[in-house]
mmCIF file of C-alpha atoms in Angstrom:
data_model
loop_
_atom_site.group_PDB
_atom_site.id
_atom_site.type_symbol
_atom_site.label_atom_id
_atom_site.label_comp_id
_atom_site.label_asym_id
_atom_site.label_seq_id
_atom_site.Cartn_x
_atom_site.Cartn_y
_atom_site.Cartn_z
ATOM 1 C CA UNK A 1 1.423 52.949 78.018
ATOM 2 C CA UNK A 2 4.792 52.854 77.973
ATOM 3 C CA UNK A 3 6.648 52.756 80.976
ATOM 4 C CA UNK A 4 9.447 55.318 82.729
ATOM 5 C CA UNK A 5 12.965 54.246 81.652
ATOM 6 C CA UNK A 6 15.371 52.687 84.141
ATOM 7 C CA UNK A 7 17.301 55.128 86.002
ATOM 8 C CA UNK A 8 20.916 55.410 86.065
ATOM 9 C CA UNK A 9 22.158 53.407 88.988
ATOM 10 C CA UNK A 10 24.985 55.721 90.037
ATOM 11 C CA UNK A 11 26.252 52.874 92.924
ATOM 12 C CA UNK A 12 25.802 49.370 90.381
ATOM 13 C CA UNK A 13 28.155 51.445 88.036
ATOM 14 C CA UNK A 14 30.583 52.193 90.665
ATOM 15 C CA UNK A 15 30.884 48.830 91.525
ATOM 16 C CA UNK A 16 31.293 47.442 87.921
ATOM 17 C CA UNK A 17 34.062 50.318 87.313
ATOM 18 C CA UNK A 18 35.840 49.248 90.547
ATOM 19 C CA UNK A 19 35.812 45.413 89.101
ATOM 20 C CA UNK A 20 37.289 46.759 85.895
ATOM 21 C CA UNK A 21 39.993 48.756 87.372
ATOM 22 C CA UNK A 22 40.905 46.656 89.844
ATOM 23 C CA UNK A 23 40.512 44.006 87.072
ATOM 24 C CA UNK A 24 43.437 45.745 84.176
ATOM 25 C CA UNK A 25 44.847 48.413 86.693
ATOM 26 C CA UNK A 26 43.788 52.562 85.538
ATOM 27 C CA UNK A 27 46.785 52.239 82.101
ATOM 28 C CA UNK A 28 44.852 48.859 81.227
ATOM 29 C CA UNK A 29 41.416 50.091 81.231
ATOM 30 C CA UNK A 30 40.191 51.717 78.737
ATOM 31 C CA UNK A 31 36.718 53.574 78.009
ATOM 32 C CA UNK A 32 35.619 51.246 75.775
ATOM 33 C CA UNK A 33 36.242 48.551 78.612
ATOM 34 C CA UNK A 34 34.359 50.412 80.998
ATOM 35 C CA UNK A 35 31.284 51.051 78.448
ATOM 36 C CA UNK A 36 30.947 47.270 77.948
ATOM 37 C CA UNK A 37 31.384 46.530 81.287
ATOM 38 C CA UNK A 38 28.934 48.923 82.480
ATOM 39 C CA UNK A 39 25.842 48.846 79.711
ATOM 40 C CA UNK A 40 26.160 52.153 78.752
ATOM 41 C CA UNK A 41 27.488 54.101 75.956
ATOM 42 C CA UNK A 42 30.483 57.164 75.743
ATOM 43 C CA UNK A 43 28.136 60.094 76.246
ATOM 44 C CA UNK A 44 26.216 58.255 79.377
ATOM 45 C CA UNK A 45 29.702 57.732 81.169
ATOM 46 C CA UNK A 46 30.794 61.061 80.589
ATOM 47 C CA UNK A 47 27.664 62.990 81.220
ATOM 48 C CA UNK A 48 27.637 61.101 84.697
ATOM 49 C CA UNK A 49 31.081 60.821 85.728
ATOM 50 C CA UNK A 50 33.082 63.845 83.245
ATOM 51 C CA UNK A 51 36.170 61.206 82.166
ATOM 52 C CA UNK A 52 38.140 58.290 83.198
ATOM 53 C CA UNK A 53 39.750 59.804 85.099
ATOM 54 C CA UNK A 54 36.888 61.339 87.149
ATOM 55 C CA UNK A 55 35.179 57.861 87.524
ATOM 56 C CA UNK A 56 38.469 56.081 88.894
ATOM 57 C CA UNK A 57 38.589 58.838 91.218
ATOM 58 C CA UNK A 58 35.170 58.239 92.235
ATOM 59 C CA UNK A 59 35.379 54.542 92.044
ATOM 60 C CA UNK A 60 38.664 54.352 93.891
ATOM 61 C CA UNK A 61 37.203 56.713 96.683
ATOM 62 C CA UNK A 62 33.714 54.460 96.556
ATOM 63 C CA UNK A 63 36.087 51.208 97.198
ATOM 64 C CA UNK A 64 38.839 53.010 99.787
ATOM 65 C CA UNK A 65 35.391 53.892 102.186
ATOM 66 C CA UNK A 66 34.720 50.164 102.255
ATOM 67 C CA UNK A 67 37.782 49.390 102.811
ATOM 68 C CA UNK A 68 38.047 51.779 105.762
ATOM 69 C CA UNK A 69 34.555 50.407 107.403
ATOM 70 C CA UNK A 70 36.226 46.879 107.870
ATOM 71 C CA UNK A 71 39.476 48.304 109.365
ATOM 72 C CA UNK A 72 37.786 50.512 111.586
ATOM 73 C CA UNK A 73 35.514 47.864 112.291
ATOM 74 C CA UNK A 74 38.478 45.882 113.190
ATOM 75 C CA UNK A 75 40.314 48.220 115.307
ATOM 76 C CA UNK A 76 36.945 48.148 117.949
ATOM 77 C CA UNK A 77 37.798 44.546 118.953
ATOM 78 C CA UNK A 78 39.473 44.037 122.790
ATOM 79 C CA UNK A 79 43.019 43.449 121.973
ATOM 80 C CA UNK A 80 45.633 44.416 119.349
ATOM 81 C CA UNK A 81 46.217 41.157 118.191
ATOM 82 C CA UNK A 82 42.317 40.549 117.662
ATOM 83 C CA UNK A 83 42.062 43.543 115.083
ATOM 84 C CA UNK A 84 45.455 43.032 113.757
ATOM 85 C CA UNK A 85 44.358 39.161 112.873
ATOM 86 C CA UNK A 86 40.692 40.307 111.897
ATOM 87 C CA UNK A 87 42.557 42.877 109.573
ATOM 88 C CA UNK A 88 44.405 40.564 108.367
ATOM 89 C CA UNK A 89 41.796 38.041 107.512
ATOM 90 C CA UNK A 90 39.173 40.301 106.070
ATOM 91 C CA UNK A 91 42.155 40.939 103.835
ATOM 92 C CA UNK A 92 42.922 37.152 103.116
ATOM 93 C CA UNK A 93 39.172 36.761 102.395
ATOM 94 C CA UNK A 94 38.726 39.608 99.610
ATOM 95 C CA UNK A 95 41.736 39.234 97.739
ATOM 96 C CA UNK A 96 41.021 35.163 97.227
ATOM 97 C CA UNK A 97 36.599 35.709 96.907
ATOM 98 C CA UNK A 98 35.968 34.233 93.284
ATOM 99 C CA UNK A 99 32.649 37.249 93.175
ATOM 100 C CA UNK A 100 35.750 39.750 93.066
ATOM 101 C CA UNK A 101 38.994 39.770 91.138
ATOM 102 C CA UNK A 102 41.869 38.492 92.786
ATOM 103 C CA UNK A 103 43.862 40.826 94.842
ATOM 104 C CA UNK A 104 43.420 44.145 95.814
ATOM 105 C CA UNK A 105 42.812 47.259 93.566
ATOM 106 C CA UNK A 106 43.486 49.768 96.631
ATOM 107 C CA UNK A 107 47.215 48.112 97.204
ATOM 108 C CA UNK A 108 48.143 47.205 94.183
ATOM 109 C CA UNK A 109 47.155 50.349 91.926
ATOM 110 C CA UNK A 110 49.957 52.920 92.206
ATOM 111 C CA UNK A 111 47.917 55.859 91.839
ATOM 112 C CA UNK A 112 46.129 55.359 95.231
ATOM 113 C CA UNK A 113 49.479 54.919 97.402
ATOM 114 C CA UNK A 114 47.402 58.273 99.610
ATOM 115 C CA UNK A 115 45.396 55.995 100.566
ATOM 116 C CA UNK A 116 47.542 53.333 101.241
ATOM 117 C CA UNK A 117 48.627 55.923 104.080
ATOM 118 C CA UNK A 118 45.671 56.465 105.005
ATOM 119 C CA UNK A 119 45.013 52.357 105.926
ATOM 120 C CA UNK A 120 48.539 52.745 107.774
ATOM 121 C CA UNK A 121 47.834 55.846 109.787
ATOM 122 C CA UNK A 122 44.556 53.922 110.895
ATOM 123 C CA UNK A 123 46.901 50.654 111.438
ATOM 124 C CA UNK A 124 49.156 52.597 113.395
ATOM 125 C CA UNK A 125 46.434 54.490 115.585
ATOM 126 C CA UNK A 126 45.023 51.409 116.713
ATOM 127 C CA UNK A 127 48.486 50.168 117.750
ATOM 128 C CA UNK A 128 49.525 53.482 119.514
ATOM 129 C CA UNK A 129 45.858 52.939 121.741
ATOM 130 C CA UNK A 130 47.307 49.181 122.496
ATOM 131 C CA UNK A 131 49.981 50.654 123.849
ATOM 132 C CA UNK A 132 48.309 53.126 125.784
ATOM 133 C CA UNK A 133 46.194 50.487 126.789
ATOM 134 C CA UNK A 134 48.934 48.298 128.054
ATOM 135 C CA UNK A 135 48.701 45.885 125.649
ATOM 136 C CA UNK A 136 51.425 46.355 123.487
ATOM 137 C CA UNK A 137 55.479 47.112 124.897
ATOM 138 C CA UNK A 138 55.781 50.625 125.285
ATOM 139 C CA UNK A 139 59.116 50.045 123.126
ATOM 140 C CA UNK A 140 56.971 48.255 120.008
ATOM 141 C CA UNK A 141 57.646 50.786 117.242
ATOM 142 C CA UNK A 142 53.860 51.140 116.059
ATOM 143 C CA UNK A 143 55.217 53.217 112.688
ATOM 144 C CA UNK A 144 57.651 49.898 111.597
ATOM 145 C CA UNK A 145 54.963 47.720 112.827
ATOM 146 C CA UNK A 146 52.219 49.206 110.748
ATOM 147 C CA UNK A 147 54.806 49.594 107.507
ATOM 148 C CA UNK A 148 55.087 46.262 107.825
ATOM 149 C CA UNK A 149 51.202 45.507 108.093
ATOM 150 C CA UNK A 150 50.379 47.311 104.711
ATOM 151 C CA UNK A 151 53.602 45.264 103.026
ATOM 152 C CA UNK A 152 52.327 41.984 104.243
ATOM 153 C CA UNK A 153 48.916 43.302 102.772
ATOM 154 C CA UNK A 154 50.625 44.114 99.352
ATOM 155 C CA UNK A 155 52.167 40.695 99.493
ATOM 156 C CA UNK A 156 48.767 38.734 99.808
ATOM 157 C CA UNK A 157 47.456 40.668 97.443
ATOM 158 C CA UNK A 158 50.471 40.187 95.023
ATOM 159 C CA UNK A 159 49.615 36.312 96.022
ATOM 160 C CA UNK A 160 46.350 36.315 95.277
ATOM 161 C CA UNK A 161 46.855 37.848 92.201
ATOM 162 C CA UNK A 162 49.540 35.332 91.237
ATOM 163 C CA UNK A 163 46.782 32.671 91.470
ATOM 164 C CA UNK A 164 47.865 31.955 95.400
ATOM 165 C CA UNK A 165 44.987 29.813 97.196
ATOM 166 C CA UNK A 166 42.794 31.112 99.458
ATOM 167 C CA UNK A 167 45.125 28.862 102.114
ATOM 168 C CA UNK A 168 48.229 30.138 101.285
ATOM 169 C CA UNK A 169 46.793 33.889 101.750
ATOM 170 C CA UNK A 170 45.309 32.367 104.380
ATOM 171 C CA UNK A 171 48.578 31.071 105.817
ATOM 172 C CA UNK A 172 50.428 34.403 105.196
ATOM 173 C CA UNK A 173 47.755 36.347 107.553
ATOM 174 C CA UNK A 174 48.275 33.821 109.803
ATOM 175 C CA UNK A 175 52.591 34.223 110.086
ATOM 176 C CA UNK A 176 51.886 37.898 109.880
ATOM 177 C CA UNK A 177 49.215 38.722 112.273
ATOM 178 C CA UNK A 178 51.841 35.800 115.366
ATOM 179 C CA UNK A 179 54.741 37.728 114.433
ATOM 180 C CA UNK A 180 53.316 41.478 115.090
ATOM 181 C CA UNK A 181 51.963 39.754 118.434
ATOM 182 C CA UNK A 182 55.600 37.963 118.901
ATOM 183 C CA UNK A 183 57.550 41.631 118.020
ATOM 184 C CA UNK A 184 55.238 43.130 120.570
ATOM 185 C CA UNK A 185 54.541 41.133 123.990
ATOM 186 C CA UNK A 186 54.335 43.462 126.448
ATOM 187 C CA UNK A 187 57.645 43.001 128.538
ATOM 188 C CA UNK A 188 57.441 40.396 131.589
ATOM 189 C CA UNK A 189 59.583 40.993 134.537
ATOM 190 C CA UNK A 190 61.858 38.450 134.823
ATOM 191 C CA UNK A 191 60.976 35.809 137.631
ATOM 192 C CA UNK A 192 62.817 37.014 141.376
#
């Protein structure tokens, strides 16, 4: 008695597609590369995802959702410094994880600018909350701080893609977190 054919694992296929797009970028990734990496035929890829563009959209959305989950978890930490430090530390680990390509698909792929903006807005929201809580100086420019953090993460990603070690990328995270802390400390009244 023959067994039933193994069903298509859409989640596994998306993870493989993410990695391929991450390694080669959208423009550098061909359908042949995707089908070889995913272990499917072109007709199967087209039947499951439509075309390369739709596969990229679905794969990058899957990746983006995981990234948002990590940022949202960090945002629950008690202080802005702890939250920002966690976001940057998570990014440093992810950018240099030997199980994945170096860097970050979200931060390096030109087509994902709107998703980077969502991450920037989430960081700004956490910084705004810190201002309301008195954890961040009321005069701190949360727009600029959030933009700075995204720029730092993009730089960390580039460093990792250029061969930077986990220690080098983590050092960038450490300096950036300290810079945000120093730039945004609540003002202290001068001693009388």
